[in-house]
mmCIF file of C-alpha atoms in Angstrom:
data_model
loop_
_atom_site.group_PDB
_atom_site.id
_atom_site.type_symbol
_atom_site.label_atom_id
_atom_site.label_comp_id
_atom_site.label_asym_id
_atom_site.label_seq_id
_atom_site.Cartn_x
_atom_site.Cartn_y
_atom_site.Cartn_z
ATOM 1 C CA MET A 1 0.000 0.000 0.000
ATOM 2 C CA ALA A 2 1.007 3.617 -0.520
ATOM 3 C CA ILE A 3 -0.116 6.950 0.924
ATOM 4 C CA ARG A 4 -0.511 9.944 -1.339
ATOM 5 C CA THR A 5 0.687 13.262 0.063
ATOM 6 C CA TYR A 6 2.577 16.386 -0.856
ATOM 7 C CA TYR A 7 5.440 18.160 0.830
ATOM 8 C CA TRP A 8 7.903 20.560 -0.718
ATOM 9 C CA ASN A 9 11.180 18.885 -1.709
ATOM 10 C CA GLN A 10 11.952 20.240 -5.169
ATOM 11 C CA LEU A 11 15.612 21.088 -4.504
ATOM 12 C CA LYS A 12 16.694 17.633 -3.329
ATOM 13 C CA VAL A 13 19.222 15.963 -5.619
ATOM 14 C CA SER A 14 21.319 12.809 -5.510
ATOM 15 C CA ARG A 15 24.385 12.714 -3.303
ATOM 16 C CA TYR A 16 26.637 12.797 -6.374
ATOM 17 C CA LYS A 17 24.841 15.781 -7.913
ATOM 18 C CA TYR A 18 24.765 17.601 -4.586
ATOM 19 C CA TYR A 19 28.533 17.529 -4.123
ATOM 20 C CA LYS A 20 29.150 18.173 -7.809
ATOM 21 C CA THR A 21 26.959 21.277 -7.637
ATOM 22 C CA ARG A 22 28.573 22.496 -4.415
ATOM 23 C CA ILE A 23 31.977 22.362 -6.124
ATOM 24 C CA ARG A 24 31.085 23.706 -9.561
ATOM 25 C CA ASN A 25 28.318 26.151 -8.676
ATOM 26 C CA PRO A 26 28.453 26.787 -4.913
ATOM 27 C CA LYS A 27 25.827 29.560 -5.046
ATOM 28 C CA LYS A 28 23.154 27.300 -6.521
ATOM 29 C CA GLU A 29 20.550 26.159 -3.997
ATOM 30 C CA VAL A 30 20.328 22.375 -3.751
ATOM 31 C CA PHE A 31 19.432 20.000 -0.939
ATOM 32 C CA ARG A 32 21.197 16.838 0.141
ATOM 33 C CA TYR A 33 18.318 15.701 2.379
ATOM 34 C CA GLY A 34 15.586 18.324 2.016
ATOM 35 C CA ASN A 35 14.150 21.169 4.056
ATOM 36 C CA SER A 36 13.802 19.451 7.421
ATOM 37 C CA GLY A 37 10.461 21.018 8.311
ATOM 38 C CA ASP A 38 8.894 19.945 5.031
ATOM 39 C CA ILE A 39 10.276 16.417 4.816
ATOM 40 C CA PHE A 40 9.091 15.870 8.387
ATOM 41 C CA ALA A 41 5.768 15.052 6.705
ATOM 42 C CA GLY A 42 7.271 11.764 5.538
ATOM 43 C CA ASN A 43 8.491 10.908 9.036
ATOM 44 C CA LEU A 44 5.071 11.727 10.443
ATOM 45 C CA ILE A 45 3.281 9.506 7.933
ATOM 46 C CA GLN A 46 5.504 6.540 8.768
ATOM 47 C CA PHE A 47 5.059 7.183 12.487
ATOM 48 C CA LEU A 48 1.269 7.265 12.119
ATOM 49 C CA TYR A 49 0.668 4.599 9.503
ATOM 50 C CA GLY A 50 3.705 2.335 9.482
ATOM 51 C CA ASN A 51 6.468 1.898 6.969
ATOM 52 C CA GLN A 52 4.348 2.371 3.866
ATOM 53 C CA GLU A 53 5.383 3.756 0.514
ATOM 54 C CA ILE A 54 4.913 7.518 0.314
ATOM 55 C CA ILE A 55 3.806 9.008 -2.989
ATOM 56 C CA ASN A 56 4.797 12.681 -2.960
ATOM 57 C CA VAL A 57 2.950 14.473 -5.763
ATOM 58 C CA ARG A 58 2.627 18.235 -6.260
ATOM 59 C CA ARG A 59 -0.262 18.387 -8.723
ATOM 60 C CA ASP A 60 -2.839 15.716 -8.047
ATOM 61 C CA ILE A 61 -5.958 14.905 -6.066
ATOM 62 C CA ASN A 62 -6.768 12.820 -2.966
ATOM 63 C CA ARG A 63 -3.737 13.511 -0.776
ATOM 64 C CA LEU A 64 -3.149 13.782 2.970
ATOM 65 C CA LEU A 65 -1.590 17.227 3.552
ATOM 66 C CA LEU A 66 0.164 17.409 6.904
ATOM 67 C CA VAL A 67 3.038 19.876 7.097
ATOM 68 C CA GLY A 68 4.214 23.032 5.356
ATOM 69 C CA SER A 69 2.814 26.115 3.648
ATOM 70 C CA THR A 70 1.222 24.143 0.844
ATOM 71 C CA MET A 71 -2.248 25.672 0.566
ATOM 72 C CA SER A 72 -1.418 26.831 -2.967
ATOM 73 C CA VAL A 73 -1.392 23.223 -4.221
ATOM 74 C CA LEU A 74 -4.649 22.214 -2.499
ATOM 75 C CA ASP A 75 -6.874 20.234 -4.864
ATOM 76 C CA ARG A 76 -10.100 18.253 -4.863
ATOM 77 C CA GLY A 77 -10.230 15.256 -2.557
ATOM 78 C CA ASP A 78 -7.282 16.392 -0.437
ATOM 79 C CA ILE A 79 -7.490 16.194 3.346
ATOM 80 C CA VAL A 80 -6.152 19.262 5.145
ATOM 81 C CA ASN A 81 -4.518 17.973 8.313
ATOM 82 C CA GLY A 82 -2.020 20.533 9.561
ATOM 83 C CA ILE A 83 -0.778 22.561 6.601
ATOM 84 C CA GLY A 84 -0.673 26.342 6.584
ATOM 85 C CA TRP A 85 -1.379 29.368 4.458
ATOM 86 C CA LYS A 86 1.289 32.016 3.909
ATOM 87 C CA GLY A 87 -1.071 34.898 3.201
ATOM 88 C CA ASN A 88 -0.829 34.795 -0.594
ATOM 89 C CA ASP A 89 -3.771 35.314 -2.957
ATOM 90 C CA LEU A 90 -5.687 32.057 -3.465
ATOM 91 C CA SER A 91 -8.853 33.518 -4.979
ATOM 92 C CA ASP A 92 -8.406 31.285 -8.031
ATOM 93 C CA ARG A 93 -8.898 28.238 -5.775
ATOM 94 C CA GLN A 94 -12.079 29.430 -4.097
ATOM 95 C CA GLU A 95 -14.248 26.440 -5.048
ATOM 96 C CA ILE A 96 -11.577 23.970 -3.978
ATOM 97 C CA ILE A 97 -11.037 25.712 -0.634
ATOM 98 C CA GLU A 98 -14.783 25.931 -0.032
ATOM 99 C CA SER A 99 -15.279 22.190 -0.579
ATOM 100 C CA SER A 100 -12.183 21.088 1.372
ATOM 101 C CA LYS A 101 -12.191 18.407 4.032
ATOM 102 C CA VAL A 102 -10.414 19.991 6.997
ATOM 103 C CA PHE A 103 -9.292 18.211 10.163
ATOM 104 C CA GLY A 104 -6.410 20.476 11.173
ATOM 105 C CA VAL A 105 -4.651 23.709 10.227
ATOM 106 C CA ARG A 106 -1.372 25.275 11.294
ATOM 107 C CA GLY A 107 -2.988 28.183 13.077
ATOM 108 C CA PRO A 108 -5.849 30.676 13.332
ATOM 109 C CA LEU A 109 -4.697 32.733 10.337
ATOM 110 C CA THR A 110 -4.920 29.656 8.127
ATOM 111 C CA LYS A 111 -8.314 28.906 9.633
ATOM 112 C CA SER A 112 -9.454 32.405 8.636
ATOM 113 C CA LEU A 113 -8.884 31.565 4.962
ATOM 114 C CA PHE A 114 -11.321 28.663 5.156
ATOM 115 C CA GLU A 115 -13.790 30.798 7.094
ATOM 116 C CA LYS A 116 -13.566 33.489 4.427
ATOM 117 C CA HIS A 117 -14.494 30.950 1.750
ATOM 118 C CA GLY A 118 -17.298 29.368 3.768
ATOM 119 C CA THR A 119 -15.639 25.986 4.229
ATOM 120 C CA ASP A 120 -17.401 23.506 6.506
ATOM 121 C CA LEU A 121 -15.151 23.446 9.589
ATOM 122 C CA SER A 122 -17.372 21.252 11.741
ATOM 123 C CA ASN A 123 -14.658 18.558 11.717
ATOM 124 C CA LEU A 124 -11.760 20.891 12.540
ATOM 125 C CA LYS A 125 -9.894 19.233 15.419
ATOM 126 C CA PHE A 126 -6.773 21.360 15.901
ATOM 127 C CA GLU A 127 -5.011 24.618 15.011
ATOM 128 C CA LEU A 128 -1.378 23.656 15.501
ATOM 129 C CA ASP A 129 1.652 22.741 13.423
ATOM 130 C CA PRO A 130 2.332 18.970 13.476
ATOM 131 C CA GLY A 131 6.026 19.834 13.700
ATOM 132 C CA LEU A 132 5.335 20.148 17.422
ATOM 133 C CA LEU A 133 5.333 16.336 17.433
ATOM 134 C CA ILE A 134 9.045 16.095 16.578
ATOM 135 C CA LYS A 135 9.815 14.565 19.974
ATOM 136 C CA GLU A 136 7.273 11.761 19.599
ATOM 137 C CA VAL A 137 7.921 11.075 15.920
ATOM 138 C CA CYS A 138 11.710 10.897 16.308
ATOM 139 C CA ASN A 139 11.586 9.135 19.694
ATOM 140 C CA LEU A 140 13.508 11.818 21.583
ATOM 141 C CA LYS A 141 13.589 12.479 25.319
ATOM 142 C CA ILE A 142 13.739 15.944 26.856
ATOM 143 C CA SER A 143 15.796 14.395 29.664
ATOM 144 C CA ASN A 144 18.619 13.986 27.117
ATOM 145 C CA ASN A 145 18.791 17.752 26.509
ATOM 146 C CA THR A 146 22.097 19.480 27.240
ATOM 147 C CA GLU A 147 23.273 23.093 26.994
ATOM 148 C CA ASN A 148 26.506 22.992 25.035
ATOM 149 C CA ASN A 149 26.341 25.883 22.588
ATOM 150 C CA VAL A 150 24.373 28.627 20.892
ATOM 151 C CA ILE A 151 23.081 27.600 17.479
ATOM 152 C CA PHE A 152 21.574 29.360 14.484
ATOM 153 C CA ILE A 153 19.211 27.590 12.091
ATOM 154 C CA PRO A 154 18.940 29.783 8.989
ATOM 155 C CA HIS A 155 16.043 29.601 6.557
ATOM 156 C CA PHE A 156 17.353 27.666 3.567
ATOM 157 C CA HIS A 157 17.548 30.838 1.433
ATOM 158 C CA ASP A 158 19.423 32.584 4.248
ATOM 159 C CA TYR A 159 21.979 29.777 4.368
ATOM 160 C CA TRP A 160 23.111 30.786 0.895
ATOM 161 C CA ILE A 161 22.734 34.528 1.493
ATOM 162 C CA TYR A 162 24.926 34.559 4.605
ATOM 163 C CA ASN A 163 27.402 32.393 2.664
ATOM 164 C CA GLY A 164 29.350 31.358 5.735
ATOM 165 C CA ASN A 165 29.516 34.881 7.203
ATOM 166 C CA TYR A 166 28.303 34.517 10.789
ATOM 167 C CA PRO A 167 29.142 36.091 14.153
ATOM 168 C CA ARG A 168 31.600 34.359 16.410
ATOM 169 C CA GLY A 169 30.276 32.143 19.133
ATOM 170 C CA ILE A 170 27.457 30.614 17.092
ATOM 171 C CA LYS A 171 27.244 27.152 15.617
ATOM 172 C CA VAL A 172 25.312 27.117 12.341
ATOM 173 C CA VAL A 173 23.002 24.141 11.819
ATOM 174 C CA ASN A 174 21.784 23.593 8.278
ATOM 175 C CA ILE A 175 18.032 23.082 7.814
ATOM 176 C CA ASP A 176 19.054 20.689 5.014
ATOM 177 C CA ASN A 177 19.086 17.753 7.401
ATOM 178 C CA THR A 178 16.971 14.833 8.444
ATOM 179 C CA PRO A 179 14.453 15.968 11.075
ATOM 180 C CA LYS A 180 16.002 13.690 13.685
ATOM 181 C CA LYS A 181 19.531 14.967 13.097
ATOM 182 C CA LEU A 182 18.345 18.564 13.280
ATOM 183 C CA ALA A 183 16.394 17.814 16.450
ATOM 184 C CA LYS A 184 19.457 16.282 18.111
ATOM 185 C CA GLU A 185 21.470 19.410 17.326
ATOM 186 C CA ILE A 186 18.715 21.471 18.927
ATOM 187 C CA GLN A 187 18.765 19.227 21.995
ATOM 188 C CA LYS A 188 22.434 20.087 22.531
ATOM 189 C CA ALA A 189 21.863 23.857 22.375
ATOM 190 C CA LYS A 190 21.552 26.223 25.314
ATOM 191 C CA LEU A 191 19.950 28.824 23.035
ATOM 192 C CA VAL A 192 18.499 28.635 19.517
ATOM 193 C CA TYR A 193 18.347 31.431 16.964
ATOM 194 C CA SER A 194 16.315 30.631 13.869
ATOM 195 C CA SER A 195 15.006 32.282 10.724
ATOM 196 C CA SER A 196 13.476 28.950 9.705
ATOM 197 C CA LEU A 197 9.907 28.493 10.909
ATOM 198 C CA HIS A 198 10.394 24.824 11.674
ATOM 199 C CA GLY A 199 13.656 25.635 13.401
ATOM 200 C CA VAL A 200 11.514 27.657 15.809
ATOM 201 C CA ILE A 201 8.816 24.982 16.054
ATOM 202 C CA PHE A 202 11.250 22.128 16.681
ATOM 203 C CA ALA A 203 13.130 24.201 19.271
ATOM 204 C CA HIS A 204 9.909 25.019 21.116
ATOM 205 C CA ALA A 205 8.779 21.384 21.001
ATOM 206 C CA LEU A 206 12.116 20.297 22.465
ATOM 207 C CA ASN A 207 11.798 22.775 25.346
ATOM 208 C CA LYS A 208 14.487 25.149 24.113
ATOM 209 C CA GLU A 209 14.436 28.919 24.245
ATOM 210 C CA CYS A 210 14.311 30.297 20.719
ATOM 211 C CA ILE A 211 14.927 33.746 19.247
ATOM 212 C CA LEU A 212 13.364 34.552 15.888
ATOM 213 C CA VAL A 213 15.620 36.083 13.239
ATOM 214 C CA LYS A 214 14.061 37.858 10.282
ATOM 215 C CA PRO A 215 14.461 35.975 6.985
ATOM 216 C CA GLN A 216 16.765 37.847 4.613
ATOM 217 C CA THR A 217 14.366 37.409 1.683
ATOM 218 C CA ASP A 218 10.694 38.221 1.147
ATOM 219 C CA GLU A 219 9.673 35.053 3.012
ATOM 220 C CA PRO A 220 6.203 35.853 4.416
ATOM 221 C CA ILE A 221 6.190 36.760 8.118
ATOM 222 C CA PHE A 222 2.482 35.847 7.970
ATOM 223 C CA LYS A 223 3.199 32.149 8.489
ATOM 224 C CA TYR A 224 5.376 32.858 11.532
ATOM 225 C CA ARG A 225 2.568 34.928 13.063
ATOM 226 C CA ASP A 226 0.151 32.075 12.365
ATOM 227 C CA TYR A 227 2.321 29.671 14.338
ATOM 228 C CA TYR A 228 2.924 31.980 17.316
ATOM 229 C CA LEU A 229 -0.814 32.661 17.560
ATOM 230 C CA SER A 230 -1.517 28.926 17.524
ATOM 231 C CA VAL A 231 0.544 28.319 20.666
ATOM 232 C CA GLY A 232 -0.632 31.429 22.503
ATOM 233 C CA LEU A 233 2.606 33.394 22.275
ATOM 234 C CA ASP A 234 2.925 37.090 21.481
ATOM 235 C CA PHE A 235 4.729 37.555 18.202
ATOM 236 C CA PRO A 236 8.282 38.699 19.008
ATOM 237 C CA GLU A 237 10.074 41.434 17.099
ATOM 238 C CA PRO A 238 12.523 39.426 14.967
ATOM 239 C CA LEU A 239 16.198 40.335 14.951
ATOM 240 C CA SER A 240 16.980 42.136 11.697
ATOM 241 C CA SER A 241 19.693 39.568 10.924
ATOM 242 C CA ILE A 242 21.923 37.133 12.753
ATOM 243 C CA HIS A 243 24.520 39.923 12.920
ATOM 244 C CA ALA A 244 22.191 41.856 15.241
ATOM 245 C CA ILE A 245 22.626 39.344 18.068
ATOM 246 C CA ASN A 246 23.306 40.557 21.573
ATOM 247 C CA PHE A 247 23.852 37.658 23.932
ATOM 248 C CA ALA A 248 23.385 39.925 26.960
ATOM 249 C CA LYS A 249 20.009 41.328 25.885
ATOM 250 C CA ASP A 250 18.357 38.876 23.502
ATOM 251 C CA GLN A 251 15.328 37.157 25.010
ATOM 252 C CA GLY A 252 13.703 34.194 23.368
ATOM 253 C CA THR A 253 10.377 32.452 23.711
ATOM 254 C CA MET A 254 9.386 29.068 25.064
ATOM 255 C CA LEU A 255 6.096 27.221 24.945
ATOM 256 C CA LEU A 256 3.566 27.810 27.688
ATOM 257 C CA LYS A 257 2.581 24.114 27.655
ATOM 258 C CA THR A 258 3.730 20.791 26.290
ATOM 259 C CA TYR A 259 1.981 19.527 23.171
ATOM 260 C CA GLY A 260 1.584 15.868 22.272
ATOM 261 C CA MET A 261 -0.474 13.422 20.242
ATOM 262 C CA ASN A 262 -3.601 14.151 22.280
ATOM 263 C CA ASP A 263 -3.598 17.698 20.913
ATOM 264 C CA PHE A 264 -3.852 16.463 17.332
ATOM 265 C CA TYR A 265 -6.093 14.293 15.202
ATOM 266 C CA PHE A 266 -5.156 12.095 12.262
ATOM 267 C CA PRO A 267 -7.631 9.959 10.282
ATOM 268 C CA ASP A 268 -7.210 6.190 10.458
ATOM 269 C CA GLN A 269 -6.201 4.005 7.538
ATOM 270 C CA SER A 270 -9.726 2.872 6.766
ATOM 271 C CA PHE A 271 -10.822 6.483 6.319
ATOM 272 C CA LEU A 272 -7.830 7.165 4.071
ATOM 273 C CA LYS A 273 -8.726 4.143 1.955
ATOM 274 C CA GLN A 274 -12.309 5.357 1.621
ATOM 275 C CA SER A 275 -10.922 8.737 0.557
ATOM 276 C CA ASN A 276 -8.656 7.121 -2.088
ATOM 277 C CA ILE A 277 -5.566 8.476 -0.339
ATOM 278 C CA ILE A 278 -4.219 5.035 0.472
ATOM 279 C CA THR A 279 -3.907 3.055 -2.754
#
């Protein structure tokens, strides 16, 4: 059996092509593993439904959409189960949004899009990002946390923009990592700076203080606000860049409560079969 889904992973290339590109064209954006927050969808599916084949398709119908800002690819028959909206114009998808089956959204701003289009939200179970389940999905224990260093998790665009130019005293952790490897790096940190949304989410879920850094591109702040609202935190003023750090003054955020599986809902396999998502 196979589960149909979609998560963003367009820049992932083979190991050979990755290293070839890094040598010949070091400014070209490519992934060795993928954007950790997006590919977490695959880990979550296997955690929930066993080691089944995952069919990752961008343009298709009848998919289980779990993680990421993928509202722009929403189509008929898809189940919305944790994805988010980034505030872009989706008026051309009004009928699809209106008829969507929605069990979960990333936050209240995403919910507002469905409300605007008159979507039936009677089955909406949660307004949270499933990335908060990193601890459960990757079988990690908070008791294993240490406080070894200060780390910075740049948004994947920022990784190339900073181009290795970072302040002293910070360890840079690439978002191009498996979710578990990234999470273990976070567990070793005494403080996390991040311009990656899922860097923030994973840090919060792993009980680490996190300071938001403004993305150095036009990455929508909307989706960050959506997440902070979902967990009841005031949206912090992001640092203008990682070069604006001040270890003596910077104050991060931590979650007000611990989130776990009981805070989420995921349809069972029989429902996914009936919905033609498991084939």
